[in-house]
């Protein structure tokens, strides 16, 4: 009799718990603090960018948006920034590697929140949003254009807008139609044949193009997700509304994410990234050129004429701490790649810096098993996760979508 | 109430008291003892007394910031002209600092500014300071928890 009653009570309690899903009451105070710290509500306001005087100029942002979607900003007239950074696809392209004029070696990154990064690209080979924007314009696999061609095009199509925002344009009439440091041999020779003043005049226009595009990109932000609404309820010490509550599986995944699975060690804070670079033994893609990650681009970012210590930076050199104090020689930089944000991650397979994994399940399996890196040391240590725990992690990641 | 019942109730009361007492002890006992968080200590060989302080408020995760290191002899005299090296990392993650901080200025009175510090993750960090001055070369490790 009494035993039967007890069994019934336990069964009733179990059913109630299952129906209630995962309430905020299930988490410890320490877990709750971590959960609250990952809410979009915890994101600090976007800092100003003193290296770009036009970063918060609406006219510059509008011109930047025009340029971002203008296929005229390419050698063959078929490639814009928006070709790979698709506006209706989280500003990425769903491909393992981006395709401009040709196929690149890297996965196109989504752009929400990008203005908060200290370094850009998967390997951090540029140190500002505006200097980043210049690289694809000249990359032969992306826009494949040249610096003087962009200057001529800008003057012809947007000269009046440019001058209203930035500065008077120099006389470009005597400059080669297409010349630059990364073009064909003839274009490189034409660039070398220009005077220092001519090259600097073109570089100034080129850097302003980057600053306009950066001003536009600063407006790209993450939207609130179910996780954020859940975390905000936790912050306020109230029960989440029925549609924002996490299921028991999602709640289990969240607890693993910030606990045993160690995901939040790197995927930390409201953007789910530590803005740093890590070797996590992501395998190379057969057929692609050797790729050593962060270590391979240290010299490149230090030598970039458009970097923070170069003459095209606005404001004072005190803004250049990230470049000045960046890690330059640590063995940890070998095959280290940027920790990507996980916001909206479920909606943009494939994953990793060259689209190595097709599904989130594969990603979770990679981190759980922690294989050895082909070069350098992986920072990942294997974690024993059951099938159910892996599925729970994936279920949680899906709550990070709008 | 019979005396037998009184004994039963009394026994329950004692057990409840004991459980209450134990739970208070258990709940207020410190969790696993954390690292030593002292911001002033003698260097390993005892040559110097070092203290550290963030230059502008407690550091926040992910923000580049500066520390001021004060170097004195064990007798309390400020040490000038020392070469300060900066290292460290996260002992539990087996990685180093995410940046390469440097001593960038001598501020007088044995104080040196360390710029370029960043703690990219929450958790236990170590800051290892090397000091080279006429009295000799020594080092000290400070623990910080974010
Ligand atoms: Cu760490």
Short mmCIF file of C-alpha atoms and ligand atoms in Angstrom, two decimals:
data_model
loop_
_atom_site.label_atom_id
_atom_site.label_comp_id
_atom_site.label_asym_id
_atom_site.label_seq_id
_atom_site.Cartn_x
_atom_site.Cartn_y
_atom_site.Cartn_z
CA UNK A 1 0.00 0.00 0.00
CA UNK A 2 2.49 2.57 1.24
CA UNK A 3 5.04 1.33 -1.31
CA UNK A 4 2.47 1.73 -4.09
CA UNK A 5 1.69 5.28 -2.97
CA UNK A 6 5.37 6.17 -2.94
CA UNK A 7 5.86 4.75 -6.44
CA UNK A 8 2.92 6.76 -7.68
CA UNK A 9 4.27 9.91 -6.07
CA UNK A 10 7.70 9.41 -7.66
CA UNK A 11 6.11 8.73 -11.03
CA UNK A 12 3.98 11.86 -10.71
CA UNK A 13 6.99 13.95 -9.74
CA UNK A 14 8.99 12.59 -12.69
CA UNK A 15 6.21 13.38 -15.14
CA UNK A 16 5.84 16.88 -13.68
CA UNK A 17 9.58 17.50 -14.01
CA UNK A 18 9.59 16.25 -17.60
CA UNK A 19 6.61 18.44 -18.50
CA UNK A 20 8.15 21.46 -16.84
CA UNK A 21 11.31 20.98 -18.90
CA UNK A 22 14.33 22.74 -17.60
CA UNK A 23 13.47 25.55 -15.23
CA UNK A 24 15.97 28.11 -14.05
CA UNK A 25 15.67 26.50 -10.61
CA UNK A 26 17.72 23.55 -11.90
CA UNK A 27 20.95 25.55 -12.16
CA UNK A 28 23.37 26.37 -9.36
CA UNK A 29 24.10 30.01 -8.55
CA UNK A 30 27.49 29.73 -10.27
CA UNK A 31 25.85 28.28 -13.39
CA UNK A 32 23.25 31.03 -13.33
CA UNK A 33 25.97 33.70 -13.22
CA UNK A 34 27.63 32.14 -16.27
CA UNK A 35 24.30 31.88 -18.11
CA UNK A 36 23.50 35.53 -17.41
CA UNK A 37 26.98 36.54 -18.62
CA UNK A 38 26.26 34.94 -22.01
CA UNK A 39 23.01 36.82 -22.64
CA UNK A 40 22.95 39.42 -25.38
CA UNK A 41 21.73 41.76 -22.62
CA UNK A 42 25.22 41.52 -21.09
CA UNK A 43 26.87 42.85 -24.26
CA UNK A 44 28.56 46.22 -23.68
CA UNK A 45 27.75 49.03 -26.11
CA UNK A 46 29.93 48.96 -29.24
CA UNK A 47 33.10 50.95 -28.54
CA UNK A 48 34.07 53.78 -30.87
CA UNK A 49 36.85 53.12 -33.40
CA UNK A 50 39.27 56.03 -33.09
CA UNK A 51 41.34 54.64 -35.98
CA UNK A 52 38.41 55.37 -38.34
CA UNK A 53 37.07 58.95 -38.03
CA UNK A 54 34.14 57.96 -40.23
CA UNK A 55 33.18 54.82 -38.26
CA UNK A 56 29.98 56.39 -36.92
CA UNK A 57 29.30 58.80 -39.81
CA UNK A 58 25.90 57.89 -41.31
CA UNK A 59 26.95 59.18 -44.73
CA UNK A 60 30.03 56.98 -44.70
CA UNK A 61 27.93 53.99 -43.57
CA UNK A 62 25.45 54.61 -46.42
CA UNK A 63 28.25 54.82 -48.98
CA UNK A 64 29.78 51.72 -47.40
CA UNK A 65 26.49 49.83 -47.81
CA UNK A 66 26.35 50.88 -51.48
CA UNK A 67 29.91 49.69 -52.05
CA UNK A 68 29.31 46.47 -50.09
CA UNK A 69 26.58 45.35 -52.51
CA UNK A 70 28.09 46.84 -55.71
CA UNK A 71 29.47 44.22 -58.10
CA UNK A 72 31.20 47.08 -59.90
CA UNK A 73 33.75 46.81 -57.08
CA UNK A 74 35.53 43.90 -58.77
CA UNK A 75 37.69 43.12 -61.78
CA UNK A 76 35.00 41.44 -63.86
CA UNK A 77 31.97 43.27 -62.47
CA UNK A 78 30.47 40.12 -60.97
CA UNK A 79 31.66 40.14 -57.35
CA UNK A 80 30.58 42.32 -54.44
CA UNK A 81 31.25 41.84 -50.71
CA UNK A 82 27.60 40.78 -50.61
CA UNK A 83 28.27 37.96 -53.09
CA UNK A 84 29.76 35.83 -50.30
CA UNK A 85 28.45 37.82 -47.33
CA UNK A 86 24.81 37.28 -48.29
CA UNK A 87 22.42 39.64 -46.55
CA UNK A 88 19.67 37.00 -46.18
CA UNK A 89 22.09 34.28 -45.02
CA UNK A 90 23.70 35.87 -41.93
CA UNK A 91 26.18 37.55 -44.32
CA UNK A 92 27.77 34.19 -45.18
CA UNK A 93 27.27 31.86 -48.13
CA UNK A 94 26.63 28.29 -46.86
CA UNK A 95 29.67 27.02 -48.81
CA UNK A 96 32.70 25.21 -47.37
CA UNK A 97 34.91 27.85 -48.99
CA UNK A 98 33.83 31.25 -50.33
CA UNK A 99 33.69 31.70 -54.09
CA UNK A 100 34.50 35.06 -55.67
CA UNK A 101 36.33 35.12 -58.98
CA UNK A 102 37.60 31.70 -57.89
CA UNK A 103 37.22 29.41 -54.88
CA UNK A 104 39.07 30.71 -51.83
CA UNK A 105 40.73 28.62 -49.11
CA UNK A 106 38.51 29.73 -46.26
CA UNK A 107 34.93 29.56 -45.05
CA UNK A 108 33.08 32.90 -45.41
CA UNK A 109 32.49 34.32 -41.92
CA UNK A 110 29.11 35.75 -40.84
CA UNK A 111 29.29 39.46 -40.00
CA UNK A 112 26.94 40.18 -37.07
CA UNK A 113 28.98 41.76 -34.30
CA UNK A 114 32.13 41.74 -36.42
CA UNK A 115 33.02 45.30 -35.38
CA UNK A 116 33.87 43.94 -31.91
CA UNK A 117 36.75 41.75 -33.10
CA UNK A 118 40.31 42.88 -32.34
CA UNK A 119 41.64 40.93 -35.34
CA UNK A 120 39.98 39.86 -38.59
CA UNK A 121 39.83 36.79 -40.84
CA UNK A 122 40.07 33.28 -39.41
CA UNK A 123 43.77 33.86 -38.74
CA UNK A 124 43.67 37.52 -37.67
CA UNK A 125 45.76 38.84 -40.54
CA UNK A 126 44.27 42.33 -40.29
CA UNK A 127 43.86 44.49 -37.20
CA UNK A 128 40.90 46.72 -38.09
CA UNK A 129 37.54 46.35 -39.74
CA UNK A 130 38.51 48.93 -42.36
CA UNK A 131 41.85 47.36 -43.26
CA UNK A 132 40.10 43.96 -43.45
CA UNK A 133 37.65 45.24 -46.04
CA UNK A 134 40.52 46.08 -48.42
CA UNK A 135 42.00 42.60 -48.64
CA UNK A 136 39.27 40.77 -50.61
CA UNK A 137 39.07 43.71 -53.05
CA UNK A 138 42.61 42.87 -54.24
CA UNK A 139 42.64 39.11 -53.66
CA UNK A 140 42.80 37.37 -57.06
CA UNK A 141 40.29 34.72 -55.90
CA UNK A 142 37.79 37.26 -54.56
CA UNK A 143 37.13 40.70 -56.16
CA UNK A 144 40.47 40.56 -57.99
CA UNK A 145 40.56 44.31 -58.69
CA UNK A 146 43.39 46.80 -58.42
CA UNK A 147 43.87 49.93 -56.38
CA UNK A 148 43.90 52.48 -59.18
CA UNK A 149 40.90 50.78 -60.83
CA UNK A 150 38.95 51.18 -57.57
CA UNK A 151 40.01 54.83 -57.27
CA UNK A 152 38.89 55.57 -60.87
CA UNK A 153 35.62 53.69 -60.33
CA UNK A 154 34.88 55.48 -57.07
CA UNK A 155 35.52 58.89 -58.62
CA UNK A 156 33.36 58.10 -61.66
CA UNK A 157 30.41 56.56 -59.82
CA UNK A 158 30.47 58.08 -56.32
CA UNK A 159 32.88 61.04 -56.54
CA UNK A 160 30.43 63.62 -55.24
CA UNK A 161 29.28 61.46 -52.34
CA UNK A 162 32.87 60.59 -51.48
CA UNK A 163 34.01 64.21 -51.43
CA UNK A 164 31.06 65.28 -49.29
CA UNK A 165 32.02 62.69 -46.65
CA UNK A 166 35.78 62.30 -46.86
CA UNK A 167 37.94 64.83 -48.73
CA UNK A 168 38.57 66.33 -52.18
CA UNK A 169 39.71 63.69 -54.68
CA UNK A 170 43.13 64.16 -56.28
CA UNK A 171 43.57 64.37 -60.04
CA UNK A 172 43.52 60.76 -61.23
CA UNK A 173 43.57 61.46 -64.97
CA UNK A 174 47.24 60.64 -65.45
CA UNK A 175 47.11 57.38 -63.44
CA UNK A 176 47.07 53.92 -65.04
CA UNK A 177 43.59 52.47 -65.48
CA UNK A 178 44.57 49.36 -63.54
CA UNK A 179 47.62 49.21 -61.28
CA UNK A 180 48.32 47.81 -57.87
CA UNK A 181 50.72 45.77 -55.78
CA UNK A 182 48.78 42.49 -56.24
CA UNK A 183 47.66 42.55 -59.89
CA UNK A 184 49.14 41.02 -63.03
CA UNK A 185 52.85 41.60 -63.69
CA UNK A 186 51.91 44.55 -65.93
CA UNK A 187 49.68 46.02 -63.22
CA UNK A 188 52.42 45.61 -60.61
CA UNK A 189 54.89 47.30 -62.95
CA UNK A 190 52.47 50.16 -63.57
CA UNK A 191 52.05 50.57 -59.80
CA UNK A 192 55.82 50.60 -59.29
CA UNK A 193 56.09 53.23 -62.03
CA UNK A 194 53.84 55.70 -60.21
CA UNK A 195 55.32 58.41 -57.99
CA UNK A 196 55.20 58.03 -54.19
CA UNK A 197 52.70 60.89 -54.02
CA UNK A 198 50.47 59.24 -56.62
CA UNK A 199 50.56 55.91 -54.80
CA UNK A 200 49.81 57.59 -51.49
CA UNK A 201 46.89 59.47 -53.03
CA UNK A 202 45.41 56.19 -54.30
CA UNK A 203 46.11 54.43 -50.98
CA UNK A 204 44.26 57.23 -49.20
CA UNK A 205 41.17 56.70 -51.38
CA UNK A 206 41.51 52.95 -50.96
CA UNK A 207 41.66 53.23 -47.15
CA UNK A 208 38.59 55.50 -47.23
CA UNK A 209 36.73 52.78 -49.16
CA UNK A 210 37.59 50.42 -46.30
CA UNK A 211 36.47 52.98 -43.72
CA UNK A 212 33.11 53.43 -45.47
CA UNK A 213 32.51 49.68 -45.66
CA UNK A 214 33.54 49.34 -41.99
CA UNK A 215 31.09 52.11 -41.02
CA UNK A 216 28.33 50.06 -42.67
CA UNK A 217 29.47 46.80 -41.08
CA UNK A 218 29.33 48.35 -37.61
CA UNK A 219 25.54 48.31 -37.97
CA UNK A 220 25.39 44.49 -38.29
CA UNK A 221 24.33 43.09 -34.93
CA UNK A 222 22.97 39.89 -33.41
CA UNK A 223 19.28 39.60 -32.58
CA UNK A 224 17.88 38.18 -29.36
CA UNK A 225 17.37 34.43 -29.31
CA UNK A 226 15.38 32.03 -27.15
CA UNK A 227 18.52 31.46 -25.09
CA UNK A 228 18.77 35.21 -24.41
CA UNK A 229 15.16 35.40 -23.27
CA UNK A 230 15.76 32.38 -21.03
CA UNK A 231 18.96 33.94 -19.64
CA UNK A 232 17.18 37.24 -19.01
CA UNK A 233 14.53 35.38 -17.01
CA UNK A 234 17.34 33.76 -15.00
CA UNK A 235 18.89 37.20 -14.45
CA UNK A 236 15.59 38.52 -13.13
CA UNK A 237 15.00 35.47 -10.95
CA UNK A 238 11.70 34.65 -12.63
CA UNK A 239 10.46 31.63 -14.54
CA UNK A 240 10.84 31.97 -18.32
CA UNK A 241 7.64 32.18 -20.33
CA UNK A 242 6.44 28.87 -21.77
CA UNK A 243 7.89 29.53 -25.24
CA UNK A 244 11.27 30.65 -23.84
CA UNK A 245 11.76 27.77 -21.40
CA UNK A 246 14.46 25.30 -22.36
CA UNK A 247 13.48 21.67 -22.76
CA UNK A 248 15.09 19.16 -20.40
CA UNK A 249 17.49 18.20 -23.22
CA UNK A 250 18.39 21.82 -24.05
CA UNK A 251 18.93 22.54 -20.36
CA UNK A 252 21.20 19.50 -20.09
CA UNK A 253 23.12 20.75 -23.12
CA UNK A 254 23.50 24.19 -21.57
CA UNK A 255 24.82 22.68 -18.34
CA UNK A 256 27.33 20.59 -20.32
CA UNK A 257 28.29 23.61 -22.45
CA UNK A 258 29.28 25.68 -19.39
CA UNK A 259 30.49 22.66 -17.40
CA UNK A 260 31.85 19.25 -18.24
CA UNK A 261 32.24 19.82 -21.99
CA UNK A 262 34.31 22.99 -21.42
CA UNK A 263 32.81 24.77 -24.46
CA UNK A 264 32.38 28.09 -22.65
CA UNK A 265 36.09 28.24 -21.88
CA UNK A 266 36.63 29.69 -25.37
CA UNK A 267 33.02 30.32 -26.43
CA UNK A 268 32.58 32.81 -23.61
CA UNK A 269 30.52 35.94 -22.99
CA UNK A 270 27.53 37.29 -24.94
CA UNK A 271 29.23 36.68 -28.30
CA UNK A 272 30.31 33.16 -27.39
CA UNK A 273 33.92 33.91 -28.29
CA UNK A 274 37.12 34.89 -26.49
CA UNK A 275 38.27 36.74 -29.64
CA UNK A 276 41.41 34.66 -29.62
CA UNK A 277 43.04 31.97 -31.76
CA UNK A 278 43.36 28.30 -30.83
CA UNK A 279 44.71 25.10 -32.27
CA UNK A 280 41.82 22.67 -31.82
CA UNK A 281 43.19 20.05 -34.25
CA UNK A 282 40.72 20.90 -36.99
CA UNK A 283 42.03 18.78 -39.88
CA UNK A 284 43.41 20.33 -43.08
CA UNK A 285 41.44 19.99 -46.31
CA UNK A 286 43.13 17.79 -48.91
CA UNK A 287 44.16 19.75 -51.98
CA UNK A 288 44.32 23.17 -50.35
CA UNK A 289 47.65 25.00 -49.92
CA UNK A 290 49.48 24.51 -46.61
CA UNK A 291 47.68 26.46 -43.91
CA UNK A 292 49.43 27.13 -40.60
CA UNK A 293 46.83 29.53 -39.21
CA UNK A 294 47.76 32.46 -36.98
CA UNK A 295 51.52 31.86 -36.94
CA UNK A 296 51.69 32.32 -40.72
CA UNK A 297 50.23 35.84 -40.72
CA UNK A 298 52.03 37.50 -37.82
CA UNK A 299 54.53 39.19 -40.13
CA UNK A 300 51.81 40.09 -42.62
CA UNK A 301 49.68 42.06 -40.14
CA UNK A 302 52.78 43.77 -38.73
CA UNK A 303 53.87 44.83 -42.22
CA UNK A 304 50.44 45.82 -43.55
CA UNK A 305 50.64 49.48 -44.70
CA UNK A 306 46.99 49.88 -43.60
CA UNK A 307 47.54 48.54 -40.05
CA UNK A 308 47.04 50.59 -36.91
CA UNK A 309 50.57 51.98 -36.78
CA UNK A 310 50.49 52.95 -40.47
CA UNK A 311 49.84 56.43 -41.87
CA UNK A 312 46.20 55.80 -42.82
CA UNK A 313 45.05 55.39 -39.23
CA UNK A 314 43.02 58.30 -37.82
CA UNK A 315 43.50 59.35 -34.20
CA UNK A 316 46.43 58.57 -31.96
CA UNK A 317 48.70 55.55 -31.77
CA UNK A 318 47.38 54.72 -28.28
CA UNK A 319 44.54 52.89 -30.07
CA UNK A 320 47.04 50.33 -31.39
CA UNK A 321 47.53 48.23 -28.25
CA UNK A 322 46.13 45.04 -29.78
CA UNK A 323 48.72 45.13 -32.57
CA UNK A 324 51.55 46.38 -30.40
CA UNK A 325 51.08 43.71 -27.74
CA UNK A 326 49.83 40.84 -29.88
CA UNK A 327 51.44 37.45 -29.42
CA UNK A 328 54.07 37.16 -32.14
CA UNK A 329 55.97 33.93 -31.72
CA UNK A 330 54.26 31.50 -29.35
CA UNK A 331 54.08 27.84 -30.48
CA UNK A 332 50.39 28.09 -29.54
CA UNK A 333 49.84 30.10 -32.74
CA UNK A 334 50.62 27.13 -35.00
CA UNK A 335 47.39 26.10 -36.74
CA UNK A 336 45.50 28.41 -34.41
CA UNK A 337 42.26 29.84 -35.79
CA UNK A 338 39.76 32.32 -34.42
CA UNK A 339 37.10 31.16 -31.98
CA UNK A 340 33.93 31.90 -33.97
CA UNK A 341 30.79 33.23 -32.32
CA UNK A 342 28.17 30.51 -31.92
CA UNK A 343 25.18 32.80 -32.28
CA UNK A 344 22.88 31.48 -35.03
CA UNK A 345 25.37 28.67 -35.59
CA UNK A 346 22.73 26.01 -36.31
CA UNK A 347 21.63 27.97 -39.38
CA UNK A 348 24.97 28.04 -41.15
CA UNK A 349 26.66 24.71 -41.84
CA UNK A 350 29.30 23.75 -42.86
CA UNK A 351 31.64 24.55 -39.96
CA UNK A 352 35.28 25.44 -39.24
CA UNK A 353 37.75 27.63 -41.12
CA UNK A 354 37.56 25.66 -44.36
CA UNK A 355 34.12 24.09 -43.96
CA UNK A 356 35.57 20.81 -42.71
CA UNK A 357 32.46 19.61 -40.83
CA UNK A 358 29.01 19.37 -42.38
CA UNK A 359 26.98 19.15 -39.18
CA UNK A 360 27.00 20.33 -35.57
CA UNK A 361 27.02 16.66 -34.55
CA UNK A 362 30.37 16.26 -36.32
CA UNK A 363 31.70 19.37 -34.59
CA UNK A 364 30.66 18.09 -31.15
CA UNK A 365 32.17 14.66 -31.91
CA UNK A 366 35.43 16.33 -32.94
CA UNK A 367 35.69 18.23 -29.65
CA UNK A 368 34.60 15.22 -27.57
CA UNK A 369 37.21 12.91 -29.11
CA UNK A 370 39.97 15.56 -29.39
CA UNK A 371 42.24 14.07 -32.07
CA UNK A 372 45.88 15.14 -32.37
CA UNK A 373 46.70 18.15 -34.51
CA UNK A 374 48.58 17.60 -37.77
CA UNK A 375 50.96 20.34 -36.61
CA UNK A 376 51.46 22.03 -33.25
CA UNK A 377 49.60 21.07 -30.10
CA UNK A 378 45.82 20.95 -29.82
CA UNK A 379 44.43 22.74 -26.77
CA UNK A 380 41.50 20.33 -26.64
CA UNK A 381 41.31 17.40 -24.25
CA UNK A 382 38.91 14.53 -24.83
CA UNK A 383 35.70 14.55 -22.80
CA UNK A 384 33.64 11.40 -22.29
CA UNK A 385 30.23 12.41 -23.62
CA UNK A 386 27.45 9.89 -24.16
CA UNK A 387 25.34 9.94 -27.32
CA UNK A 388 22.61 11.61 -25.31
CA UNK A 389 24.98 14.29 -24.00
CA UNK A 390 26.25 15.07 -27.48
CA UNK A 391 22.68 15.38 -28.73
CA UNK A 392 21.91 17.65 -25.75
CA UNK A 393 24.79 19.97 -26.68
CA UNK A 394 23.48 20.22 -30.24
CA UNK A 395 19.97 20.86 -28.91
CA UNK A 396 21.33 23.69 -26.77
CA UNK A 397 23.24 25.23 -29.70
CA UNK A 398 19.95 25.43 -31.60
CA UNK A 399 18.56 27.75 -28.91
CA UNK A 400 21.16 30.34 -30.03
CA UNK A 401 19.20 31.07 -33.20
CA UNK A 402 16.71 33.93 -33.59
CA UNK B 1 2.22 11.58 25.77
CA UNK B 2 3.97 8.47 27.05
CA UNK B 3 7.58 8.65 28.03
CA UNK B 4 8.41 6.25 25.17
CA UNK B 5 6.88 8.71 22.69
CA UNK B 6 8.72 11.59 24.34
CA UNK B 7 11.98 9.71 23.78
CA UNK B 8 11.16 9.11 20.13
CA UNK B 9 10.28 12.77 19.53
CA UNK B 10 13.37 13.82 21.46
CA UNK B 11 15.54 11.51 19.39
CA UNK B 12 14.07 12.93 16.20
CA UNK B 13 14.72 16.42 17.51
CA UNK B 14 18.35 15.60 18.25
CA UNK B 15 18.84 14.04 14.82
CA UNK B 16 17.25 17.10 13.18
CA UNK B 17 19.49 19.39 15.21
CA UNK B 18 22.54 17.38 14.23
CA UNK B 19 21.56 17.46 10.53
CA UNK B 20 20.94 21.19 10.76
CA UNK B 21 24.32 21.75 12.42
CA UNK B 22 26.16 19.57 9.89
CA UNK B 23 24.47 21.28 6.95
CA UNK B 24 25.47 24.71 8.29
CA UNK B 25 29.06 23.49 8.62
CA UNK B 26 28.95 21.91 5.18
CA UNK B 27 27.36 24.89 3.42
CA UNK B 28 29.65 27.49 4.94
CA UNK B 29 32.86 25.50 4.54
CA UNK B 30 35.00 26.90 1.73
CA UNK B 31 34.84 25.00 -1.55
CA UNK B 32 38.10 23.55 -2.91
CA UNK B 33 40.82 25.90 -1.64
CA UNK B 34 41.61 28.35 -4.44
CA UNK B 35 45.04 29.66 -5.41
CA UNK B 36 46.80 32.23 -3.25
CA UNK B 37 45.46 35.56 -4.50
CA UNK B 38 47.87 37.83 -2.63
CA UNK B 39 48.91 40.85 -4.68
CA UNK B 40 52.03 41.50 -2.60
CA UNK B 41 54.69 38.87 -2.11
CA UNK B 42 58.41 38.26 -1.94
CA UNK B 43 60.15 36.96 -5.03
CA UNK B 44 61.06 33.26 -5.12
CA UNK B 45 64.65 33.68 -3.91
CA UNK B 46 63.63 36.44 -1.54
CA UNK B 47 65.54 39.25 -3.30
CA UNK B 48 62.60 41.58 -3.82
CA UNK B 49 59.21 42.50 -2.39
CA UNK B 50 56.75 42.82 -5.27
CA UNK B 51 53.23 44.12 -5.40
CA UNK B 52 50.86 44.44 -8.32
CA UNK B 53 47.75 46.55 -8.91
CA UNK B 54 45.62 47.12 -12.02
CA UNK B 55 46.17 50.68 -13.23
CA UNK B 56 42.49 51.54 -13.83
CA UNK B 57 40.12 49.36 -11.84
CA UNK B 58 39.76 45.59 -11.81
CA UNK B 59 40.38 44.09 -15.26
CA UNK B 60 37.42 42.86 -17.29
CA UNK B 61 37.54 39.77 -19.43
CA UNK B 62 38.76 40.46 -22.97
CA UNK B 63 39.90 44.05 -22.38
CA UNK B 64 43.44 45.20 -22.97
CA UNK B 65 44.63 46.91 -19.79
CA UNK B 66 47.68 47.89 -17.73
CA UNK B 67 49.09 46.92 -14.32
CA UNK B 68 51.52 48.73 -12.06
CA UNK B 69 54.22 46.56 -10.49
CA UNK B 70 56.06 47.93 -7.49
CA UNK B 71 59.52 46.49 -6.87
CA UNK B 72 61.24 47.08 -3.53
CA UNK B 73 64.14 45.50 -1.75
CA UNK B 74 63.28 43.35 1.26
CA UNK B 75 64.28 46.40 3.34
CA UNK B 76 61.65 48.47 1.52
CA UNK B 77 63.86 50.61 -0.71
CA UNK B 78 62.41 51.20 -4.22
CA UNK B 79 64.30 49.35 -6.97
CA UNK B 80 65.03 51.56 -9.97
CA UNK B 81 66.24 50.55 -13.41
CA UNK B 82 65.00 46.95 -13.15
CA UNK B 83 64.30 44.93 -16.27
CA UNK B 84 60.86 43.39 -15.86
CA UNK B 85 59.76 40.39 -17.93
CA UNK B 86 56.13 39.35 -18.09
CA UNK B 87 54.76 35.87 -18.69
CA UNK B 88 52.01 33.63 -17.45
CA UNK B 89 48.90 31.88 -18.62
CA UNK B 90 46.19 29.56 -17.40
CA UNK B 91 47.66 26.57 -15.50
CA UNK B 92 44.44 24.57 -15.82
CA UNK B 93 44.32 25.06 -19.59
CA UNK B 94 48.05 24.74 -20.26
CA UNK B 95 48.18 27.88 -22.39
CA UNK B 96 50.03 31.15 -22.04
CA UNK B 97 48.86 34.74 -22.05
CA UNK B 98 46.88 35.75 -25.17
CA UNK B 99 49.06 38.85 -25.60
CA UNK B 100 52.73 39.72 -25.01
CA UNK B 101 52.65 42.37 -22.30
CA UNK B 102 55.69 44.56 -21.70
CA UNK B 103 57.02 46.90 -19.04
CA UNK B 104 56.67 50.18 -20.94
CA UNK B 105 57.48 52.87 -18.37
CA UNK B 106 59.19 53.53 -15.06
CA UNK B 107 56.81 55.59 -12.93
CA UNK B 108 59.22 56.34 -10.06
CA UNK B 109 59.30 54.99 -6.51
CA UNK B 110 60.01 51.44 -7.72
CA UNK B 111 56.83 51.36 -9.84
CA UNK B 112 56.72 50.01 -13.40
CA UNK B 113 53.80 50.08 -15.85
CA UNK B 114 52.98 46.76 -17.57
CA UNK B 115 50.95 47.33 -20.73
CA UNK B 116 49.21 44.89 -23.04
CA UNK B 117 47.65 42.59 -20.42
CA UNK B 118 44.53 40.71 -21.43
CA UNK B 119 42.56 37.91 -19.81
CA UNK B 120 40.61 36.36 -22.65
CA UNK B 121 38.82 33.68 -20.61
CA UNK B 122 37.20 33.44 -17.21
CA UNK B 123 39.11 31.33 -14.69
CA UNK B 124 42.47 31.06 -12.96
CA UNK B 125 45.34 33.03 -14.51
CA UNK B 126 48.96 33.32 -13.45
CA UNK B 127 51.12 36.38 -13.96
CA UNK B 128 54.83 35.58 -13.79
CA UNK B 129 57.09 38.56 -13.30
CA UNK B 130 60.83 38.36 -13.74
CA UNK B 131 62.96 41.09 -12.17
CA UNK B 132 66.58 41.79 -13.09
CA UNK B 133 68.34 44.52 -11.14
CA UNK B 134 71.80 44.98 -9.57
CA UNK B 135 70.71 42.89 -6.56
CA UNK B 136 70.14 39.93 -8.90
CA UNK B 137 67.55 38.16 -10.99
CA UNK B 138 64.45 36.75 -9.35
CA UNK B 139 60.83 36.07 -10.13
CA UNK B 140 57.40 35.87 -8.59
CA UNK B 141 54.11 34.31 -9.66
CA UNK B 142 50.81 35.99 -8.89
CA UNK B 143 47.42 34.27 -9.19
CA UNK B 144 44.35 36.06 -10.48
CA UNK B 145 40.86 34.65 -10.82
CA UNK B 146 38.38 36.18 -13.26
CU1 LIG C 1 42.23 29.25 -20.88
#
